Coordinates of C-alpha atoms in Angstrom, one line a residue:
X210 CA -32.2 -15.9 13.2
X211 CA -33.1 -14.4 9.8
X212 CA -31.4 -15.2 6.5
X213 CA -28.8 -11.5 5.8
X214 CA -29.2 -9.6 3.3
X215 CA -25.8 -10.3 2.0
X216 CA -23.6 -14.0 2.4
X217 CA -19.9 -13.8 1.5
X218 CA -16.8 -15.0 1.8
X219 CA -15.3 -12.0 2.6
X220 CA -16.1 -8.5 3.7
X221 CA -14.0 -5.9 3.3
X222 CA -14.8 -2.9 5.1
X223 CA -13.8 0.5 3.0
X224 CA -13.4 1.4 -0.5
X225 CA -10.4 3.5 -0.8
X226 CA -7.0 2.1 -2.4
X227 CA -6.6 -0.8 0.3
X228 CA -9.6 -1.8 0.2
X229 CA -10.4 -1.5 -3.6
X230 CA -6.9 -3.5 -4.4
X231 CA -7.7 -5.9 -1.9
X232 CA -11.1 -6.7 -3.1
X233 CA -9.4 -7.2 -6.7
X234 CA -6.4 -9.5 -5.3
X235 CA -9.3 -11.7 -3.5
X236 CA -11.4 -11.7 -6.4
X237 CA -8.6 -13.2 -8.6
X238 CA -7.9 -15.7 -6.1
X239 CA -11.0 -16.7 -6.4
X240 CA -12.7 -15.8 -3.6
X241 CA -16.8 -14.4 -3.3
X242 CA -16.1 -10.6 -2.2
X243 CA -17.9 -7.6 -0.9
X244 CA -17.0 -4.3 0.0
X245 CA -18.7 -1.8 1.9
X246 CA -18.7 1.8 1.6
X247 CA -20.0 4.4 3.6
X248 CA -19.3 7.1 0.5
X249 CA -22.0 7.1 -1.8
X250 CA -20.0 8.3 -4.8
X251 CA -16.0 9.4 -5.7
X252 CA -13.8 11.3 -3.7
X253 CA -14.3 15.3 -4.0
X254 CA -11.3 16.3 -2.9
X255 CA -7.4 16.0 -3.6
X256 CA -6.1 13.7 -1.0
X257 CA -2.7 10.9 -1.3
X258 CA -1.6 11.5 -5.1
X259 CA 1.5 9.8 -5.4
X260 CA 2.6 5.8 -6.1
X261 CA 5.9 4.4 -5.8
X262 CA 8.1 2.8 -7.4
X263 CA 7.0 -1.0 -5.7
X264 CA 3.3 0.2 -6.2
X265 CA 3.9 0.6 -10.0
X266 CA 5.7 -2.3 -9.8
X267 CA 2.5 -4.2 -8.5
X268 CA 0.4 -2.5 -10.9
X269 CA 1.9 -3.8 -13.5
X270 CA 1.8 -7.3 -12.5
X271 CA -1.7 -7.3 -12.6
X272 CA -2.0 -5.6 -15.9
X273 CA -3.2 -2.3 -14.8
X274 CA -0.8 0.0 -16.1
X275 CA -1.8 0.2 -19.9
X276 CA -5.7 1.1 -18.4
X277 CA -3.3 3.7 -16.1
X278 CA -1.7 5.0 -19.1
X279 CA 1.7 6.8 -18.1
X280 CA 1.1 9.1 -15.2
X281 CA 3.5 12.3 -14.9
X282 CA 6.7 11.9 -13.2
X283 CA 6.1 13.5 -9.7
X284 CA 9.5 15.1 -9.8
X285 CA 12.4 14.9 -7.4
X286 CA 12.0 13.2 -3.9
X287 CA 12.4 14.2 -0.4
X288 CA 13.7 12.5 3.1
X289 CA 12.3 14.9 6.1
X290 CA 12.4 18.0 3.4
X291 CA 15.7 17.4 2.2
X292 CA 15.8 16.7 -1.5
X293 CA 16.9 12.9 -2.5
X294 CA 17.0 11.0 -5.2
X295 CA 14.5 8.2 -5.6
X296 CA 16.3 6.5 -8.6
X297 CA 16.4 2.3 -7.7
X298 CA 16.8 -0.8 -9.5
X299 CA 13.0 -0.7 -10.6
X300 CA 11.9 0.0 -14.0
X301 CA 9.4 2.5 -12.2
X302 CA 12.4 4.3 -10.2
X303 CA 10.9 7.6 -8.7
X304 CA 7.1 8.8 -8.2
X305 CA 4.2 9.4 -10.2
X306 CA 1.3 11.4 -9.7
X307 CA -2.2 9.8 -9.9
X308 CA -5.0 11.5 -8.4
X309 CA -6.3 9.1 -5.7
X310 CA -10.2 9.5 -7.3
X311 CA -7.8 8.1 -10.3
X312 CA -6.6 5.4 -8.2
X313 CA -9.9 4.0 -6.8
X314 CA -11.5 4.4 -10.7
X315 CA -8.8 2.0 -11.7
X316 CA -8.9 -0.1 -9.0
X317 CA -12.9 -0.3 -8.7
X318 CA -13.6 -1.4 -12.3
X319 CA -10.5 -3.6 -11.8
X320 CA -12.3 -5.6 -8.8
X321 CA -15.6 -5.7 -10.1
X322 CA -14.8 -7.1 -13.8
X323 CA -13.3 -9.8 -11.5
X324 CA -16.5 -10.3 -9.3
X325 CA -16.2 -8.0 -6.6
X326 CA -19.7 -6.4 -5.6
X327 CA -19.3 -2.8 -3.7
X328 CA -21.8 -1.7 -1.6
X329 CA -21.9 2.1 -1.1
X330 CA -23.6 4.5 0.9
X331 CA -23.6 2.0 4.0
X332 CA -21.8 2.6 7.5
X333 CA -20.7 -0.2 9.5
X334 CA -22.3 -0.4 12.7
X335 CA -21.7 -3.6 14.4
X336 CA -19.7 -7.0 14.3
X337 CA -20.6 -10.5 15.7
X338 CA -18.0 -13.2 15.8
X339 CA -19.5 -17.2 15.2
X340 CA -16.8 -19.8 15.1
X341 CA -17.1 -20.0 11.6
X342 CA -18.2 -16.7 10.7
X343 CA -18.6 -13.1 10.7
X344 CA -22.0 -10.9 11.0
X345 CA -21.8 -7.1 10.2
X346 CA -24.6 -4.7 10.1
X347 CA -24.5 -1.8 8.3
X348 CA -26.7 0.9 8.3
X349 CA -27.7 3.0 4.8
X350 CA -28.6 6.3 4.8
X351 CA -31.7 7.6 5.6
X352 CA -34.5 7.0 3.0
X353 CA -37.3 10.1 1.3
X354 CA -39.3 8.9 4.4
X355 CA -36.7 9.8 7.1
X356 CA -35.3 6.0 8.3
X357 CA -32.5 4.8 8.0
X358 CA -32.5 0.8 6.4
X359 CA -30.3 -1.7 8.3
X360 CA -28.1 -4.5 5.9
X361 CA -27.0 -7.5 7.2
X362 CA -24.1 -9.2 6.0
X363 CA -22.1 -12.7 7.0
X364 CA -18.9 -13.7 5.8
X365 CA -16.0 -16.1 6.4
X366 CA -13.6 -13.1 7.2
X367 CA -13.7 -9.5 7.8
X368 CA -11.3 -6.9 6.5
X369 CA -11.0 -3.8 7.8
X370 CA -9.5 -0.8 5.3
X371 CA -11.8 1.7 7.2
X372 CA -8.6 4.4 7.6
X373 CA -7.0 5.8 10.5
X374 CA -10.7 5.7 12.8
X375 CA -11.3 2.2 11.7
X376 CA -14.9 1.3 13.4
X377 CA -13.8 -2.5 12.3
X378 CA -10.8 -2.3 14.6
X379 CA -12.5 -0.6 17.3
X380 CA -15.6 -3.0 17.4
X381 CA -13.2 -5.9 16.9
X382 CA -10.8 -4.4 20.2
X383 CA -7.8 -4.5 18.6
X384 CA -4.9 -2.7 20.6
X385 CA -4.1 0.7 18.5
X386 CA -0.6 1.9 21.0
X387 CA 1.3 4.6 19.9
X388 CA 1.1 8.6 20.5
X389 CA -1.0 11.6 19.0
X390 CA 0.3 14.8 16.9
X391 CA 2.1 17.1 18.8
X392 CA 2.9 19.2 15.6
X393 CA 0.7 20.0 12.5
X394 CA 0.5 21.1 9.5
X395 CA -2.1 22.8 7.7
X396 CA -3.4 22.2 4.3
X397 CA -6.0 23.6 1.8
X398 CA -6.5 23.7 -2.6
X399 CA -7.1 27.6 -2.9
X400 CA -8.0 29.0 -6.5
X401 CA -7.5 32.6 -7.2
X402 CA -4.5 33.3 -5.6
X403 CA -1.0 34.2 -6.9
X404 CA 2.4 33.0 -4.5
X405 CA 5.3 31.8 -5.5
X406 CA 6.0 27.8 -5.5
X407 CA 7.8 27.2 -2.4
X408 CA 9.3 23.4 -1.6
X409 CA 9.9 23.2 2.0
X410 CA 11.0 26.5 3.0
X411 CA 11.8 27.0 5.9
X412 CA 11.4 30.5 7.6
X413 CA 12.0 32.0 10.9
X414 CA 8.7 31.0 12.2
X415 CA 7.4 27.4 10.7
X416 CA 7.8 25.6 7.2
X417 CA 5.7 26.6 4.0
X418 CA 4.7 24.5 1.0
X419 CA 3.3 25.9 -2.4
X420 CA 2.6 24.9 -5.7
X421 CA 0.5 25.9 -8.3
X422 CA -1.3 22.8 -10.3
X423 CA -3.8 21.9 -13.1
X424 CA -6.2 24.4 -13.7
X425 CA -5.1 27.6 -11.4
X426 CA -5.4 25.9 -8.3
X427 CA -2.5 26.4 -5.8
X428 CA -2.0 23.8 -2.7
X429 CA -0.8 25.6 0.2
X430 CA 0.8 23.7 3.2
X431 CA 1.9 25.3 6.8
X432 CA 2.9 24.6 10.2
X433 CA 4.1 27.1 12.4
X434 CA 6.9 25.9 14.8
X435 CA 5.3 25.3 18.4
X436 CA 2.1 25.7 17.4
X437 CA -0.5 23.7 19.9
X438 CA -2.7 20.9 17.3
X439 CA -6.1 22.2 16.5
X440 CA -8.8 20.3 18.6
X441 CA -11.2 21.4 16.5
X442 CA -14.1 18.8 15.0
X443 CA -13.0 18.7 11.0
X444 CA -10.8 20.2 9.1
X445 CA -9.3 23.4 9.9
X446 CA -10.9 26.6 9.0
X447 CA -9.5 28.8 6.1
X448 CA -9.4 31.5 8.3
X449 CA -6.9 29.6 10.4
X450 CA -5.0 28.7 7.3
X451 CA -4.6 31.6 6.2
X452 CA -3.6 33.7 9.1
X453 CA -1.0 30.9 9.8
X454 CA 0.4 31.6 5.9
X455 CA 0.4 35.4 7.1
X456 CA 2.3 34.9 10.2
X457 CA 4.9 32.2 8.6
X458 CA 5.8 33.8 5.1
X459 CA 4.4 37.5 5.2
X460 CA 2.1 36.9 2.3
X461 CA -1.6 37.1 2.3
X462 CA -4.0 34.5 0.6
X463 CA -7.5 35.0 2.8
X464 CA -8.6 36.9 -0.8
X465 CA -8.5 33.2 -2.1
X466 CA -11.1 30.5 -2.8
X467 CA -10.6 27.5 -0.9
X468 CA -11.6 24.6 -2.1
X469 CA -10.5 22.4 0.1
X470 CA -9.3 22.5 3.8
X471 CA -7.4 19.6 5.6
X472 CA -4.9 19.1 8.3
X473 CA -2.2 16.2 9.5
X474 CA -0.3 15.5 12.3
X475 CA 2.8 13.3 13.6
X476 CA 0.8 11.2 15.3
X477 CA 1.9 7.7 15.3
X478 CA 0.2 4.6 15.9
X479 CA 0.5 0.9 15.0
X480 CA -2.0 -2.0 15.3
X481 CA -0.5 -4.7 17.6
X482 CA -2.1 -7.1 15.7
X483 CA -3.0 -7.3 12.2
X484 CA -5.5 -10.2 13.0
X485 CA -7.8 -11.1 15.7
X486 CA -9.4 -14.2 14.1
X487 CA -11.5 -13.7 11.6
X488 CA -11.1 -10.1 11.5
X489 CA -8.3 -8.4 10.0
X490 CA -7.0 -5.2 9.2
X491 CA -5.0 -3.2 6.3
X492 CA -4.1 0.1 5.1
X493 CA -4.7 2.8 7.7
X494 CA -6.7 0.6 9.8
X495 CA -3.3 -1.1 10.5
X496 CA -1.5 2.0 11.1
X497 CA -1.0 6.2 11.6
X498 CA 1.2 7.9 10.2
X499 CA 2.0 11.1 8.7
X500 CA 1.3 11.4 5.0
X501 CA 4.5 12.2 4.0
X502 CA 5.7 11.9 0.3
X503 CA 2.6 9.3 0.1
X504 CA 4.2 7.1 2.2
X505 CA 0.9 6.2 3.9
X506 CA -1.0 5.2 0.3
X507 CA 1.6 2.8 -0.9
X508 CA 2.0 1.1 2.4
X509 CA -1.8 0.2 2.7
X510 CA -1.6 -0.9 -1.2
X511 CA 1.2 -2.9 -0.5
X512 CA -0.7 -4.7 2.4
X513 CA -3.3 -5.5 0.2
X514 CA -1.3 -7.6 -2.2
X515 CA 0.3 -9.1 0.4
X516 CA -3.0 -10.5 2.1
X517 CA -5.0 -10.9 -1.0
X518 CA -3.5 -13.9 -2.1
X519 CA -3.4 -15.4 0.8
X520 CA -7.1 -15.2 2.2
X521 CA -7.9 -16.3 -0.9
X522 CA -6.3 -19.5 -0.7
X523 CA -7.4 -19.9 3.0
X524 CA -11.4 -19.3 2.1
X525 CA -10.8 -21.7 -1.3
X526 CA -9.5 -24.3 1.5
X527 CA -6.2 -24.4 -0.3
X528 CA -3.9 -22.7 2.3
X529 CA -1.2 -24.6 4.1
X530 CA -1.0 -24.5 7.8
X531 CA 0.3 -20.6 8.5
X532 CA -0.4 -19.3 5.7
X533 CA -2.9 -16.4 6.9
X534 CA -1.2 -15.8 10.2
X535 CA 2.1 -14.7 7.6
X536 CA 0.1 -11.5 6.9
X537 CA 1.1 -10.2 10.4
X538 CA 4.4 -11.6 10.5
X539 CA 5.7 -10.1 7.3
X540 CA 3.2 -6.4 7.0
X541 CA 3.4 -5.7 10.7
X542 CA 7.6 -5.5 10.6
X543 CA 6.9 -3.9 7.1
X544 CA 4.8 -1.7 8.5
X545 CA 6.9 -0.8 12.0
X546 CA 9.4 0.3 10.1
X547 CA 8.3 2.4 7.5
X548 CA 6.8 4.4 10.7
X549 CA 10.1 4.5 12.1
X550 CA 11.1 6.4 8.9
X551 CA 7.9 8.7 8.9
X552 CA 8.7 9.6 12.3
X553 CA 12.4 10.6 11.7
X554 CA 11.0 12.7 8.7
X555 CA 8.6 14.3 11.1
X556 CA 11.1 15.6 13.4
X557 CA 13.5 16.8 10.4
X558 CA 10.3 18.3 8.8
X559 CA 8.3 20.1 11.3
X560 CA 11.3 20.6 14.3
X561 CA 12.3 24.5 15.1
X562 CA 15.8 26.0 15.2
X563 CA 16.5 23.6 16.8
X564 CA 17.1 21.0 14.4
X565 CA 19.5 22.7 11.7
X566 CA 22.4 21.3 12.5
X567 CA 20.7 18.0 12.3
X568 CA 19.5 18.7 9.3
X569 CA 22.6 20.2 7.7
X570 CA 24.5 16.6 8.9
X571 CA 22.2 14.6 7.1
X572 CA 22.0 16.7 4.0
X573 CA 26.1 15.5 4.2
X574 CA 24.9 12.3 4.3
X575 CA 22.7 12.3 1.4
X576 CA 25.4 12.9 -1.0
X577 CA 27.0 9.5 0.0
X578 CA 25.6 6.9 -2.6
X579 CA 25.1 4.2 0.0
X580 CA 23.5 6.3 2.0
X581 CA 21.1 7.7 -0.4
X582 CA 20.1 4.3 -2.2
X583 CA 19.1 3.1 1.3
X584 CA 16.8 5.4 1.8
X585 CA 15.9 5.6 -1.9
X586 CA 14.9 2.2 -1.6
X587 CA 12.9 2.0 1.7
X588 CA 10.7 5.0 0.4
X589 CA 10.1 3.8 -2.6
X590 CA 9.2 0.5 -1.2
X591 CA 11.8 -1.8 -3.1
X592 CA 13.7 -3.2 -0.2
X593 CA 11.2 -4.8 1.6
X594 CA 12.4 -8.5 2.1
X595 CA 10.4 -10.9 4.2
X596 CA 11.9 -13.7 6.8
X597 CA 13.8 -16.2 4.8
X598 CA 15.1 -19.4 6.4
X599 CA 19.2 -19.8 7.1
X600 CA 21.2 -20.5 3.9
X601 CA 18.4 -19.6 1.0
X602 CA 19.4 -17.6 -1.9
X603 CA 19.9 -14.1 -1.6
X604 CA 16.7 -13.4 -3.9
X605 CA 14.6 -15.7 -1.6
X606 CA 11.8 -12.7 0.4
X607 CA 12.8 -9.8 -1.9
X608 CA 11.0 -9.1 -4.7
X609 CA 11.3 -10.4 -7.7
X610 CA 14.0 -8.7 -10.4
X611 CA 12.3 -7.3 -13.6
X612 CA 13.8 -9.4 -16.4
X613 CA 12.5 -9.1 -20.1
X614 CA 12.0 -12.7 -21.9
X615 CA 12.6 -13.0 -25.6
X616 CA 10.8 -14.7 -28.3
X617 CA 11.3 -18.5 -27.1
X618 CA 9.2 -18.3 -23.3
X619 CA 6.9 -21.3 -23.7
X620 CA 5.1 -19.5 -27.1
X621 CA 5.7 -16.7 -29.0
X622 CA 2.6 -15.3 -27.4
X623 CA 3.8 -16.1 -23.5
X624 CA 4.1 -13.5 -20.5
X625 CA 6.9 -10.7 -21.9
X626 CA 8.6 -10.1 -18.6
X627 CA 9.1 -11.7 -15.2
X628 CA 5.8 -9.1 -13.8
X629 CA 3.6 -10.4 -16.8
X630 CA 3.9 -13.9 -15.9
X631 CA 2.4 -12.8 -12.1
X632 CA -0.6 -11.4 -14.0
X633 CA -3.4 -14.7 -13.5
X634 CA -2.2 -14.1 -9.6
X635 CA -1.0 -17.7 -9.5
X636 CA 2.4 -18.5 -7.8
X637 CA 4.7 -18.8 -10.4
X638 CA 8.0 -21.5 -11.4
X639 CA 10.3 -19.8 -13.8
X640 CA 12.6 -21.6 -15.3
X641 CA 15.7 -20.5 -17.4
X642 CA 17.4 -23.5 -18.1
X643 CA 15.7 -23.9 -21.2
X644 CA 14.9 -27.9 -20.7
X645 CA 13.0 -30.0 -18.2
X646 CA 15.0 -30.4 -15.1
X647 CA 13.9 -32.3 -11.8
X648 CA 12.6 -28.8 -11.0
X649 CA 9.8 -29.0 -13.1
X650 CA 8.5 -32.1 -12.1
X651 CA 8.7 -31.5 -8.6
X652 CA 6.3 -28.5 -8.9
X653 CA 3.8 -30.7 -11.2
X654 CA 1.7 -31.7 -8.1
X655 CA 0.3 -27.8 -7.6
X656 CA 0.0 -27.1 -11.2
X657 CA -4.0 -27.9 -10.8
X658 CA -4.2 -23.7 -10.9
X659 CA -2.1 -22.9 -7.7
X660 CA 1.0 -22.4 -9.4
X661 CA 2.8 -21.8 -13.3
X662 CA 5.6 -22.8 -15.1
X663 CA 7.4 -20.2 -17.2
X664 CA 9.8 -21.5 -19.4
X665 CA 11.6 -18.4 -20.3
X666 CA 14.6 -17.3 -22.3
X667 CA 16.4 -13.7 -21.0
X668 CA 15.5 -11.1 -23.3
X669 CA 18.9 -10.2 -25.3
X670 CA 21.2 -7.6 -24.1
X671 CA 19.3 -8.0 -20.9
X672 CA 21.2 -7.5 -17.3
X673 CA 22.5 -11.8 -16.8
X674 CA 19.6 -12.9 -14.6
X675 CA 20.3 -14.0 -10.7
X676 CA 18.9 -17.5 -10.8
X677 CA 18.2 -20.4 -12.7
X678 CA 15.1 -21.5 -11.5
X679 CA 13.0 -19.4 -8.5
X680 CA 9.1 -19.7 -7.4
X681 CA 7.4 -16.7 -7.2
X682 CA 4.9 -15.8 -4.7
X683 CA 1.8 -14.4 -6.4
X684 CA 2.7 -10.8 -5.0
X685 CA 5.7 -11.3 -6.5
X686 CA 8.4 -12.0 -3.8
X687 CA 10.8 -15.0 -4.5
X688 CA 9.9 -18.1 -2.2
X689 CA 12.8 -20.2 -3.5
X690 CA 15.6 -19.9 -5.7
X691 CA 18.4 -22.4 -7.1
X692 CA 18.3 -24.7 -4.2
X693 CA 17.4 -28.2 -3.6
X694 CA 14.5 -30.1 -4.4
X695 CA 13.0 -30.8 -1.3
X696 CA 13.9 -27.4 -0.6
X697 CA 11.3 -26.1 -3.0
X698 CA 8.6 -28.9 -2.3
X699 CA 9.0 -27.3 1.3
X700 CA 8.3 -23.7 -0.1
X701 CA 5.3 -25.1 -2.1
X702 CA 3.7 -26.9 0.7
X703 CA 4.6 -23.8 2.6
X704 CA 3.1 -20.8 0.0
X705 CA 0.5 -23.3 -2.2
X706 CA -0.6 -25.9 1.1
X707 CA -0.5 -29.5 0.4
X708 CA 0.2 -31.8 -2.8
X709 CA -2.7 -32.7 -5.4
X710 CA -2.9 -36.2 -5.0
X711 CA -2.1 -38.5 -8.2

């Protein structure tokens, strides 16, 4: 067989936000990565445009946020329509608006200072399993002369962040169970039209959605209750949008210019497995969902720094025994329930007449605090705590607090905050007990550039921190805190693999 055109250690498969903050968490573990692109340039159109609270929060452990700059404030939140507050313990509490062309900018020139090399303008056409490798081919589009050019390339692992039609998860036969859209709703950017900003308003026939943005252009949304789901090939006509606008809110926009036509369902689907092997999946390859309040963009993000790490350390041959198969154990949960969520919005957001008195019970229920910081918290991404065993601190699989260090942390020129220290994407040991403890020299055996020691001091005036000592996982959840020493040897051989021999 011929030499490919390409060898790597891992392929990632699409170039959007999961894939692009993928190829940058592999990269700074260290790991040879390519990414594949069908697109041959940046998005032209509007697409997922807000981050969460946990997203910023990941952001900014990898230093991205100054580059970011501060985005707008994406104003209040919603739960199925209904307004709700999105104000959590994060220093990022609520949503902010990046344009996702914005997004992928940051995160492309991110990944490729670090290494990464993305491929564009190639479509993924096949995938052969070896027991040690990976073989995609890819076909470019067609030349001056008329032929399409085939690329060949082999790689430890595949990673698919394809989107909802994933070709990686179909060629690779994963299960994809779930349900299609039964209900719909119609979007499209229209310039030169004037109606009045409408957030979720409700009328007697379906729900409208208006807002006028940057530079004149209003984005209209639409479903009209009962409506059968277009079956049409591509986005919806604006023709179809508009006389859906007509029959829902009386006004007319057909005089309008669209410049861009889309439409989204409730359907609902999950991968039953996030791996098959060598091949995984992230992002919406993993799972369909309904867009709402950019849900779907922050989950696939948030996948990505979860696996980065990890198949880093597993091509490096520094993983411990389980380490990659903890991808599916912790995102796939994750990820079932942030569905479950979607789905109970959909049926608040897009239900008839029938669902008022629904709605008007858990509008009650918002105004409960307990309530409303629950579900604060899952949309903005904040609660998500992984599997920790019986007994561990209550810190160990959340993420880690953001505490401020002062002036004494290791040198006046150390990490500033407990998310600084994440930034080399190491694990992490801090330590604020201000003096070598037992600790420390039980985590000396993976300080050969798995893991760091912070020596910190709390920031003044700062909130009294919840632990002493804790290990952070390099996407920032707490793998041990204040417990025994074997007890954190177990978490390192666990989350770093084995001991460097003396």
């Amino acid at each position: 067989m011929s030499a490919p055109d390409i060898d790597t250690q891992v392929l990632v498969v699409g170039a959007g936000p999961a894939g692009l903050m993928l190829a940058g968490e592999l990269a700074l573990g260290g790991a040879d990565v390519v990414v594949l692109e069908r697109r041959t340039g940046p998005l032209t159109e509007s697409r997922a445009s807000t981050l969460h609270a946990r997203t910023m929060e990941l952001l900014d452990q990898r230093g991205l946020l100054e580059e970011l700059g501060t985005p707008p404030a994406g104003g209040p939140g919603h739960f199925g329509g209904t307004r709700l507050d999105l104000t959590t313990d994060s220093p990022y509490s609520g949503q902010w608006k990046v344009p996702q062309v914005r997004t992928e900018e940051l995160l492309e020139g991110w990944a490729t200072r670090l290494g990464a090399r993305v491929v564009k303008g190639h479509r993924l056409t096949d995938l052969r399993t070896a027991p040690h490798t990976v073989e995609a081919t890819a076909e470019a589009e067609p030349g001056p002369g008329g032929a399409a050019s085939a690329l060949r390339v082999r790689a430890a692992y595949v990673v698919g962040c394809d989107g909802e039609s994933s070709t990686v998860r179909g060629l690779a036969g994963f299960a994809f169970p779930g349900r299609d859209a039964t209900r719909e709703l119609l979007r499209a950017d229209v310039a030169d039209v004037q109606v009045p900003d409408r957030r979720f308003e409700r009328h007697p026939g379906g729900l409208a959605i208006s807002a006028r943005g940057p530079g004149g252009v209003t984005r209209v949304m639409v479903h009209e209750y009962g409506a059968p789901v277009g079956r049409e090939p591509g986005p919806p006509s604006f023709a179809r949008v508009a006389d859906t606008w007509r029959r829902v809110t009386g006004d007319d926009i057909g005089g309008g210019a669209p410049l861009w036509l889309n439409s989204f369902g409730d359907a609902l689907r999950q991968a039953s497995q996030y791996r098959r092997g060598r091949i995984l999946l992230a992002g919406d390859a993993a799972h369909h969902q309904m867009p709402v309040g950019g849900q779907a963009l922050n989950l696939g993000l948030q996948d990505a720094a979860n696996l980065g790490w990890k198949l880093a350390a597993e091509v490096r041959g520094t993983a411990g025994p389980g380490l990659l198969d903890s991808y599916h154990a912790e995102r796939h949960p994750a990820g079932r329930r942030v569905l479950d969520n979607i789905a109970a919005q959909a049926l608040l957001l897009l239900g008839g007449s029938g669902t008022e008195q629904v709605r008007s019970l858990f509008g009650e229920l918002l105004r409960e605090p307990r309530v409303r910081a629950h579900l604060a918290g899952t949309i903005a991404g904040v609660d998500v705590r992984y599997a920790a065993e019986p007994g561990a601190h209550r810190l160990v699989g959340a993420r880690v607090p953001y505490l401020r260090f002062g002036t004494g942390t290791d040198t006046a020129e150390g990490p500033g905050s407990s998310f600084a220290a994440l930034r080399p994407g190491r694990g992490v040991l801090v330590d604020l007990g201000g003096r070598p403890t037992p600790v420390l020299a039980a985590v000396a055996p993976w300080r050969d550039g798995r893991v760091d020691v912070v020596a910190a001091t709390p920031e003044p005036g700062c909130a009294a921190p919840e632990f002493t000592s804790a290990l952070l996982r390099p996407d920032g959840h707490v793998a041990w805190a204040d417990g025994t020493v074997p007890e954190l040897e177990e978490a390192l051989r666990r989350w770093f693999g084995p001991a460097a021999r003396r």
